[in-house]
Short mmCIF file of C-alpha atoms in Angstrom, two decimals:
data_model
loop_
_atom_site.label_atom_id
_atom_site.label_comp_id
_atom_site.label_asym_id
_atom_site.label_seq_id
_atom_site.Cartn_x
_atom_site.Cartn_y
_atom_site.Cartn_z
CA UNK P 1 66.07 71.49 -92.49
CA UNK P 2 69.17 71.49 -93.28
CA UNK P 3 69.90 72.97 -97.33
CA UNK P 4 71.96 70.35 -99.58
CA UNK P 5 75.58 70.12 -100.50
CA UNK P 6 74.18 69.91 -103.70
CA UNK P 7 72.10 73.26 -103.72
CA UNK P 8 75.44 74.97 -101.69
CA UNK P 9 77.31 74.18 -104.97
CA UNK P 10 74.94 75.10 -107.24
CA UNK P 11 74.54 78.49 -105.46
CA UNK P 12 78.41 79.03 -105.40
CA UNK P 13 78.27 79.37 -100.98
CA UNK P 14 81.94 78.02 -101.30
CA UNK P 15 84.12 80.03 -99.34
CA UNK P 16 88.15 80.21 -99.83
CA UNK P 17 90.15 81.08 -96.87
CA UNK P 18 94.03 81.27 -97.62
CA UNK P 19 96.20 80.47 -94.10
CA UNK P 20 100.12 81.94 -95.48
CA UNK P 21 102.90 79.56 -95.45
CA UNK P 22 105.65 80.73 -93.75
CA UNK P 23 110.21 80.43 -94.86
CA UNK P 24 110.99 81.72 -90.73
CA UNK P 25 114.36 81.76 -92.11
CA UNK P 26 113.86 83.24 -95.00
CA UNK P 27 111.10 85.66 -93.31
CA UNK P 28 108.76 85.52 -96.53
CA UNK P 29 105.27 84.35 -97.35
CA UNK P 30 106.60 81.09 -98.88
CA UNK P 31 102.61 80.47 -100.07
CA UNK P 32 99.27 79.74 -99.24
CA UNK P 33 96.83 76.92 -98.44
CA UNK P 34 93.44 77.31 -99.67
CA UNK P 35 91.63 76.08 -97.01
CA UNK P 36 87.22 75.79 -98.16
CA UNK P 37 84.47 76.23 -96.40
CA UNK P 38 80.85 76.39 -96.79
CA UNK P 39 78.22 78.86 -95.92
CA UNK P 40 74.80 78.29 -95.25
CA UNK P 41 71.30 79.68 -95.77
CA UNK P 42 71.17 81.13 -92.26
CA UNK P 43 74.73 82.59 -92.62
CA UNK P 44 76.19 79.84 -90.74
CA UNK P 45 79.66 78.73 -91.33
CA UNK P 46 80.37 75.12 -92.32
CA UNK P 47 83.37 73.57 -91.72
CA UNK P 48 84.88 71.58 -94.09
CA UNK P 49 85.00 68.01 -92.39
CA UNK P 50 81.69 68.44 -91.95
CA UNK P 51 81.42 70.29 -95.34
CA UNK P 52 82.87 67.48 -96.88
CA UNK P 53 81.83 64.15 -94.65
CA UNK P 54 78.38 65.01 -95.93
CA UNK P 55 79.40 65.46 -99.64
CA UNK P 56 80.18 62.66 -99.76
CA UNK P 57 77.28 60.79 -97.92
CA UNK P 58 74.81 62.87 -100.55
CA UNK P 59 76.76 61.52 -103.54
CA UNK P 60 78.03 64.92 -104.73
CA UNK P 61 81.90 64.53 -103.10
CA UNK P 62 83.51 64.59 -106.28
CA UNK P 63 81.75 67.30 -107.53
CA UNK P 64 82.09 69.88 -104.14
CA UNK P 65 86.07 69.28 -104.90
CA UNK P 66 86.03 70.07 -108.06
CA UNK P 67 84.57 73.00 -107.36
CA UNK P 68 86.66 74.49 -104.65
CA UNK P 69 90.07 73.99 -106.28
CA UNK P 70 88.35 75.43 -108.97
CA UNK P 71 87.38 78.36 -106.73
CA UNK P 72 91.22 78.25 -104.86
CA UNK P 73 92.67 78.84 -108.05
CA UNK P 74 90.00 82.01 -108.94
CA UNK P 75 90.67 83.75 -105.72
CA UNK P 76 94.64 82.64 -105.86
CA UNK P 77 95.26 84.53 -109.49
CA UNK P 78 94.76 88.45 -108.13
CA UNK P 79 97.55 87.32 -105.58
CA UNK P 80 100.09 85.24 -108.16
CA UNK P 81 99.41 88.83 -109.93
CA UNK P 82 101.25 90.31 -107.01
CA UNK P 83 103.42 88.34 -106.64
CA UNK P 84 104.68 85.65 -109.23
CA UNK P 85 107.33 83.81 -107.47
CA UNK P 86 104.00 82.60 -104.43
CA UNK P 87 103.11 78.91 -104.23
CA UNK P 88 99.65 77.86 -103.84
CA UNK P 89 99.13 74.55 -102.12
CA UNK P 90 95.73 72.55 -102.93
CA UNK P 91 94.59 70.38 -101.20
CA UNK P 92 91.59 67.72 -102.08
CA UNK P 93 90.01 64.46 -101.59
CA UNK P 94 93.06 61.85 -102.18
CA UNK P 95 90.86 58.91 -101.64
CA UNK P 96 89.37 60.06 -105.46
CA UNK P 97 93.01 58.85 -106.62
CA UNK P 98 91.63 55.28 -106.35
CA UNK P 99 89.33 56.07 -107.95
CA UNK P 100 89.26 58.50 -110.74
CA UNK P 101 91.21 58.93 -113.83
CA UNK P 102 94.35 60.96 -114.86
CA UNK P 103 92.45 62.35 -118.07
CA UNK P 104 89.30 63.68 -116.02
CA UNK P 105 91.03 66.05 -113.51
CA UNK P 106 91.12 69.46 -115.10
CA UNK P 107 93.79 70.98 -112.34
CA UNK P 108 95.57 72.32 -115.54
CA UNK P 109 93.05 73.05 -118.13
CA UNK P 110 91.83 75.48 -114.66
CA UNK P 111 95.51 77.12 -114.79
CA UNK P 112 95.95 77.15 -118.36
CA UNK P 113 92.83 79.08 -118.18
CA UNK P 114 94.39 81.60 -115.33
CA UNK P 115 97.69 82.05 -116.83
CA UNK P 116 99.58 80.35 -113.75
CA UNK P 117 101.60 78.11 -114.57
CA UNK P 118 101.62 74.59 -112.58
CA UNK P 119 105.50 75.28 -110.90
CA UNK P 120 102.94 77.52 -108.79
CA UNK P 121 100.60 74.55 -107.60
CA UNK P 122 101.49 72.46 -104.71
CA UNK P 123 98.77 69.23 -104.38
CA UNK P 124 99.05 67.67 -101.53
CA UNK P 125 98.41 64.39 -101.43
CA UNK P 126 97.18 62.03 -97.97
CA UNK P 127 99.20 59.60 -99.44
CA UNK P 128 97.01 56.76 -96.13
CA UNK P 129 93.74 57.96 -97.76
CA UNK P 130 94.85 56.48 -100.79
CA UNK P 131 94.33 51.97 -100.56
CA UNK P 132 96.40 51.66 -104.27
CA UNK P 133 99.87 51.72 -104.46
CA UNK P 134 100.29 51.80 -108.46
CA UNK P 135 97.41 55.11 -108.51
CA UNK P 136 99.25 56.88 -106.14
CA UNK P 137 102.57 56.90 -107.81
CA UNK P 138 100.26 56.85 -111.63
CA UNK P 139 99.44 60.28 -109.81
CA UNK P 140 102.82 61.41 -108.68
CA UNK P 141 104.49 60.66 -111.53
CA UNK P 142 101.73 62.50 -114.21
CA UNK P 143 101.44 65.15 -112.16
CA UNK P 144 105.02 66.02 -111.55
CA UNK P 145 105.61 65.56 -115.44
CA UNK P 146 103.82 68.44 -116.10
CA UNK P 147 105.85 70.42 -113.68
CA UNK P 148 103.20 70.10 -111.06
CA UNK P 149 105.10 70.14 -107.25
CA UNK P 150 103.99 67.16 -104.60
CA UNK P 151 103.34 67.33 -101.14
CA UNK P 152 102.71 64.80 -98.64
CA UNK P 153 100.07 66.25 -96.60
CA UNK P 154 99.88 65.23 -92.84
CA UNK P 155 102.94 63.23 -92.64
CA UNK P 156 103.47 61.33 -89.42
CA UNK P 157 99.95 60.54 -88.71
CA UNK P 158 97.78 57.68 -89.59
CA UNK P 159 98.83 54.80 -91.43
CA UNK P 160 101.77 57.16 -92.65
CA UNK P 161 103.85 54.79 -94.67
CA UNK P 162 107.82 55.74 -94.82
CA UNK P 163 108.56 53.11 -98.09
CA UNK P 164 105.62 55.32 -100.01
CA UNK P 165 108.20 58.46 -100.53
CA UNK P 166 109.74 56.84 -103.13
CA UNK P 167 106.76 56.17 -105.17
CA UNK P 168 105.42 59.67 -104.67
CA UNK P 169 109.05 61.66 -103.97
CA UNK P 170 107.61 64.61 -102.68
CA UNK P 171 108.47 68.16 -103.47
CA UNK P 172 107.33 69.46 -99.66
CA UNK P 173 106.65 66.87 -96.56
CA UNK P 174 104.49 68.48 -94.44
CA UNK P 175 104.60 67.28 -91.04
CA UNK P 176 101.20 66.48 -89.23
CA UNK P 177 100.16 68.49 -86.50
CA UNK P 178 99.49 65.74 -83.98
CA UNK P 179 104.01 65.77 -83.69
CA UNK P 180 103.87 69.75 -83.84
CA UNK P 181 101.10 70.00 -80.58
CA UNK P 182 103.49 70.59 -77.52
CA UNK P 183 106.69 69.32 -79.07
CA UNK P 184 108.61 71.54 -77.25
CA UNK P 185 107.89 69.60 -74.40
CA UNK P 186 107.89 65.78 -76.33
CA UNK P 187 111.47 64.76 -76.65
CA UNK P 188 110.21 61.97 -78.50
CA UNK P 189 108.27 63.96 -80.85
CA UNK P 190 111.78 65.56 -81.17
CA UNK P 191 113.51 62.92 -82.28
CA UNK P 192 110.61 62.02 -84.82
CA UNK P 193 110.69 65.69 -86.15
CA UNK P 194 114.95 66.18 -86.85
CA UNK P 195 115.05 62.21 -88.11
CA UNK P 196 111.46 63.35 -90.75
CA UNK P 197 114.11 66.80 -91.20
CA UNK P 198 117.38 65.35 -91.97
CA UNK P 199 115.40 62.31 -94.00
CA UNK P 200 113.85 66.13 -95.74
CA UNK P 201 117.12 67.02 -96.97
CA UNK P 202 118.53 63.57 -98.27
CA UNK P 203 115.62 63.40 -100.04
CA UNK P 204 115.73 67.01 -102.25
CA UNK P 205 112.10 67.34 -100.12
CA UNK P 206 111.10 70.83 -97.94
CA UNK P 207 109.95 69.91 -94.63
CA UNK P 208 106.78 72.25 -93.16
CA UNK P 209 105.88 71.56 -89.87
CA UNK P 210 101.68 72.15 -89.74
CA UNK P 211 99.45 73.74 -87.10
CA UNK P 212 102.12 75.50 -85.20
CA UNK P 213 100.16 77.13 -82.35
CA UNK P 214 103.19 78.79 -80.60
CA UNK P 215 106.04 80.51 -80.49
CA UNK P 216 107.45 77.30 -78.20
CA UNK P 217 106.39 75.15 -80.89
CA UNK P 218 108.17 76.75 -83.52
CA UNK P 219 110.81 77.35 -81.66
CA UNK P 220 111.35 73.82 -81.37
CA UNK P 221 110.95 72.97 -85.35
CA UNK P 222 113.42 75.56 -85.64
CA UNK P 223 116.08 73.53 -83.76
CA UNK P 224 115.07 70.93 -85.22
CA UNK P 225 116.20 71.27 -88.53
CA UNK P 226 112.72 72.61 -90.04
CA UNK P 227 112.48 76.01 -91.56
CA UNK P 228 108.69 76.11 -93.16
CA UNK P 229 105.29 77.45 -91.14
CA UNK P 230 101.84 76.72 -90.81
CA UNK P 231 99.52 77.61 -88.25
CA UNK P 232 97.64 80.09 -86.25
CA UNK P 233 100.19 81.78 -83.68
CA UNK P 234 101.84 83.47 -87.38
CA UNK P 235 97.91 83.71 -88.89
CA UNK P 236 94.46 81.80 -88.93
CA UNK P 237 92.63 81.42 -92.43
CA UNK P 238 91.20 83.91 -93.94
CA UNK P 239 89.65 85.80 -96.85
CA UNK P 240 91.86 88.36 -97.33
CA UNK P 241 95.10 88.74 -98.02
CA UNK P 242 98.26 87.99 -95.28
CA UNK P 243 100.36 90.93 -95.14
CA UNK P 244 104.28 90.10 -94.39
CA UNK P 245 104.56 93.21 -91.99
CA UNK P 246 101.34 91.79 -89.76
CA UNK P 247 103.96 88.64 -89.06
CA UNK P 248 106.88 90.45 -88.74
CA UNK P 249 107.10 90.61 -84.74
CA UNK P 250 106.18 86.76 -84.67
CA UNK P 251 108.89 86.40 -87.15
CA UNK P 252 110.93 87.81 -85.20
CA UNK P 253 110.05 86.75 -81.71
CA UNK P 254 111.30 83.48 -82.58
CA UNK P 255 114.68 84.00 -84.53
CA UNK P 256 115.47 85.98 -80.65
CA UNK P 257 114.68 82.73 -78.86
CA UNK P 258 116.41 80.47 -81.48
CA UNK P 259 119.64 83.09 -81.09
CA UNK P 260 119.28 82.42 -77.71
CA UNK P 261 119.02 78.85 -77.94
CA UNK P 262 122.30 78.52 -79.62
CA UNK P 263 123.98 80.96 -77.54
CA UNK P 264 123.20 78.13 -74.40
CA UNK P 265 124.31 75.10 -76.45
CA UNK P 266 127.73 76.64 -77.42
CA UNK P 267 128.04 77.67 -73.56
CA UNK P 268 127.30 73.95 -72.71
CA UNK P 269 129.50 72.69 -75.26
CA UNK P 270 132.58 75.19 -73.93
CA UNK P 271 131.65 74.31 -70.37
CA UNK P 272 132.51 70.25 -71.11
CA UNK P 273 135.36 71.05 -73.55
CA UNK P 274 137.04 72.40 -70.18
CA UNK P 275 135.69 70.40 -67.86
CA UNK P 276 136.90 67.43 -69.73
CA UNK P 277 140.38 68.67 -70.38
CA UNK P 278 140.32 70.07 -66.35
CA UNK P 279 139.70 66.06 -66.26
CA UNK P 280 142.32 64.88 -68.90
CA UNK P 281 145.29 67.07 -66.38
CA UNK P 282 144.38 65.23 -63.50
CA UNK P 283 144.10 61.57 -65.19
CA UNK P 284 147.39 62.65 -67.07
CA UNK P 285 149.70 62.90 -63.47
CA UNK P 286 148.17 60.03 -62.69
CA UNK P 287 149.18 57.38 -65.38
CA UNK P 288 153.16 59.02 -65.75
CA UNK P 289 153.17 58.16 -61.26
CA UNK P 290 150.85 55.32 -60.98
CA UNK P 291 151.10 51.85 -62.15
CA UNK P 292 148.13 50.66 -64.79
CA UNK P 293 146.56 48.11 -62.42
CA UNK P 294 146.22 50.75 -60.16
CA UNK P 295 144.75 53.84 -62.53
CA UNK P 296 141.04 52.01 -61.57
CA UNK P 297 141.06 52.13 -58.17
CA UNK P 298 142.36 55.81 -58.19
CA UNK P 299 140.41 56.71 -61.12
CA UNK P 300 136.99 55.89 -59.08
CA UNK P 301 138.79 57.60 -55.65
CA UNK P 302 139.11 60.78 -57.21
CA UNK P 303 136.50 63.44 -55.51
CA UNK P 304 137.36 66.11 -58.67
CA UNK P 305 135.36 63.28 -61.06
CA UNK P 306 132.27 65.05 -62.01
CA UNK P 307 128.87 63.56 -60.80
CA UNK P 308 128.26 63.03 -65.11
CA UNK P 309 130.90 61.45 -65.68
CA UNK P 310 129.91 57.64 -67.27
CA UNK P 311 133.27 56.16 -68.24
CA UNK P 312 136.94 56.08 -68.85
CA UNK P 313 139.27 53.96 -71.22
CA UNK P 314 142.83 54.41 -73.14
CA UNK P 315 143.28 53.17 -76.20
CA UNK P 316 147.15 52.95 -78.21
CA UNK P 317 147.27 54.32 -81.35
CA UNK P 318 145.99 50.69 -82.83
CA UNK P 319 141.85 51.21 -81.16
CA UNK P 320 143.25 49.07 -78.89
CA UNK P 321 142.01 49.15 -75.24
CA UNK P 322 144.26 49.31 -72.52
CA UNK P 323 143.26 47.83 -69.48
CA UNK P 324 139.92 47.56 -67.76
CA UNK P 325 136.95 50.59 -69.21
CA UNK P 326 136.17 52.67 -65.47
CA UNK P 327 132.31 52.96 -65.23
CA UNK P 328 130.80 55.83 -63.10
CA UNK P 329 127.86 54.78 -64.17
CA UNK P 330 124.81 51.32 -63.89
CA UNK P 331 124.94 49.81 -67.19
CA UNK P 332 121.59 48.08 -68.02
CA UNK P 333 119.78 44.88 -69.94
CA UNK P 334 122.40 43.49 -72.05
CA UNK P 335 125.23 46.56 -72.33
CA UNK P 336 128.20 46.07 -70.68
CA UNK P 337 132.17 47.85 -70.79
CA UNK P 338 134.05 47.06 -73.42
CA UNK P 339 137.56 44.94 -72.13
CA UNK P 340 141.05 44.90 -72.90
CA UNK P 341 141.82 44.40 -76.21
CA UNK P 342 138.86 45.12 -77.17
CA UNK P 343 139.43 47.02 -80.77
CA UNK P 344 137.74 50.46 -80.27
CA UNK P 345 139.85 51.29 -83.75
CA UNK P 346 136.35 52.25 -86.12
CA UNK P 347 134.29 54.04 -83.54
CA UNK P 348 134.63 58.19 -85.01
CA UNK P 349 136.02 58.49 -81.27
CA UNK P 350 138.98 57.07 -82.08
CA UNK P 351 139.68 57.40 -85.96
CA UNK P 352 138.73 60.75 -85.73
CA UNK P 353 140.97 61.74 -83.23
CA UNK P 354 143.98 60.37 -84.43
CA UNK P 355 143.60 62.15 -87.20
CA UNK P 356 142.72 65.02 -85.74
CA UNK P 357 145.62 67.94 -86.28
CA UNK P 358 144.48 69.33 -82.53
CA UNK P 359 144.59 65.72 -81.36
CA UNK P 360 140.74 65.68 -79.67
CA UNK P 361 137.40 65.80 -81.18
CA UNK P 362 134.02 65.71 -79.24
CA UNK P 363 131.12 63.09 -80.26
CA UNK P 364 127.17 63.97 -80.97
CA UNK P 365 125.28 61.95 -78.95
CA UNK P 366 124.76 58.44 -78.79
CA UNK P 367 124.05 54.99 -77.13
CA UNK P 368 126.77 54.00 -74.77
CA UNK P 369 126.85 50.17 -75.74
CA UNK P 370 128.92 50.22 -71.95
CA UNK P 371 125.44 51.32 -70.29
CA UNK P 372 122.83 51.77 -72.28
CA UNK P 373 122.93 55.70 -71.44
CA UNK P 374 122.80 58.41 -73.96
CA UNK P 375 126.32 59.81 -74.14
CA UNK P 376 128.99 62.02 -75.82
CA UNK P 377 132.89 61.21 -75.79
CA UNK P 378 135.19 62.96 -75.90
CA UNK P 379 138.49 61.65 -76.67
CA UNK P 380 142.52 63.15 -76.82
CA UNK P 381 145.93 62.15 -78.05
CA UNK P 382 148.81 62.03 -75.02
CA UNK P 383 151.57 61.15 -75.03
CA UNK P 384 154.51 61.38 -76.88
CA UNK P 385 155.37 58.87 -80.24
CA UNK P 386 155.66 55.68 -78.93
CA UNK P 387 154.17 56.12 -75.56
CA UNK P 388 151.38 58.38 -77.39
CA UNK P 389 147.85 57.22 -76.40
CA UNK P 390 144.43 58.29 -76.77
CA UNK P 391 142.13 59.11 -73.05
CA UNK P 392 138.65 58.83 -73.72
CA UNK P 393 135.54 60.10 -71.63
CA UNK P 394 132.43 59.15 -71.25
CA UNK P 395 129.90 61.65 -70.74
CA UNK P 396 126.19 60.87 -69.84
CA UNK P 397 123.43 63.46 -71.38
CA UNK P 398 119.66 63.93 -69.58
CA UNK P 399 117.24 63.17 -72.33
CA UNK P 400 116.28 66.87 -73.94
CA UNK P 401 119.05 68.41 -73.55
CA UNK P 402 120.21 70.75 -76.08
CA UNK P 403 123.49 69.61 -77.77
CA UNK P 404 125.70 70.70 -80.94
#
């Protein structure tokens, strides 16, 4: 017969493991997450889901949660003395936030007794486990006022809600492993991760990828703006301290892969510039020797055009389109090419090209309103004075292709 969780607590058969959280770009261990396990009478390990699930069934989940956090702080203390900048990540039963008054939490008391400042503690909150937003907001405000850091845990999983970010105002956002798993093969997850990373930068929250299990996943997250990592690829949870030297090779491998990726992107960008300039030279010859009404026919029949060409169109210096949009791809759904005299004056490729000293501009990826495809526009001013115009060339992008 298995022993009770209550006896496991009373007999101090709780283990605290630590998993390092890394700053890959900074090449350092940023923090440690404390992870609890139970030790059965036969010496086997009781995994966390079973441990906390049985505690809830027995009605001792509050006691287990408190003892697990207290023991994590005790075990962290010698590591803090070795490195007073190290952070301790504490996750706990977030649903208890709906049930326990703020004054019953013992975090501050335990830390004060241990001599660890609250600024070294990150409380991990799973906001989708908390029913009442006012309880979540009060919890976060209270502990932030005491100097604790707040992390949104498992963000992007379950019923995670973006509108609660404004209530939590997190210091860190931990992207759930469901979004990280095989992210190097999942274009849509790549874009979600990039969006979360951008949001974190804009609201002042560090963003961390958890559950990283391969170099490829780590590299993809780095390319999407993530700098902090946790997962089996770097280190498994352990009772022993993990030295940075043990992680050095894996960090270096990811760094080398990132450098190679950047070189490839720069090469593609250069190739695109050269291709655009080659096409522009042909277009300039054409427009100087051919009436405007013949441009479309001549361009569509040109053998030198790129297969990935999306569209070509001409703007005057007010942003008004000269003639038709010359399409090289099929349009879909409600998208349609701009018509003659259409106003492009608020488009990025117009106003940045108009003011650029080098007279040219290459946009980032965007959805073409002419076709619905993902494209980039290379725009350049040509001609002199009254005859000056802007030639715009749209190149079709492939899904998942890396660009700068």
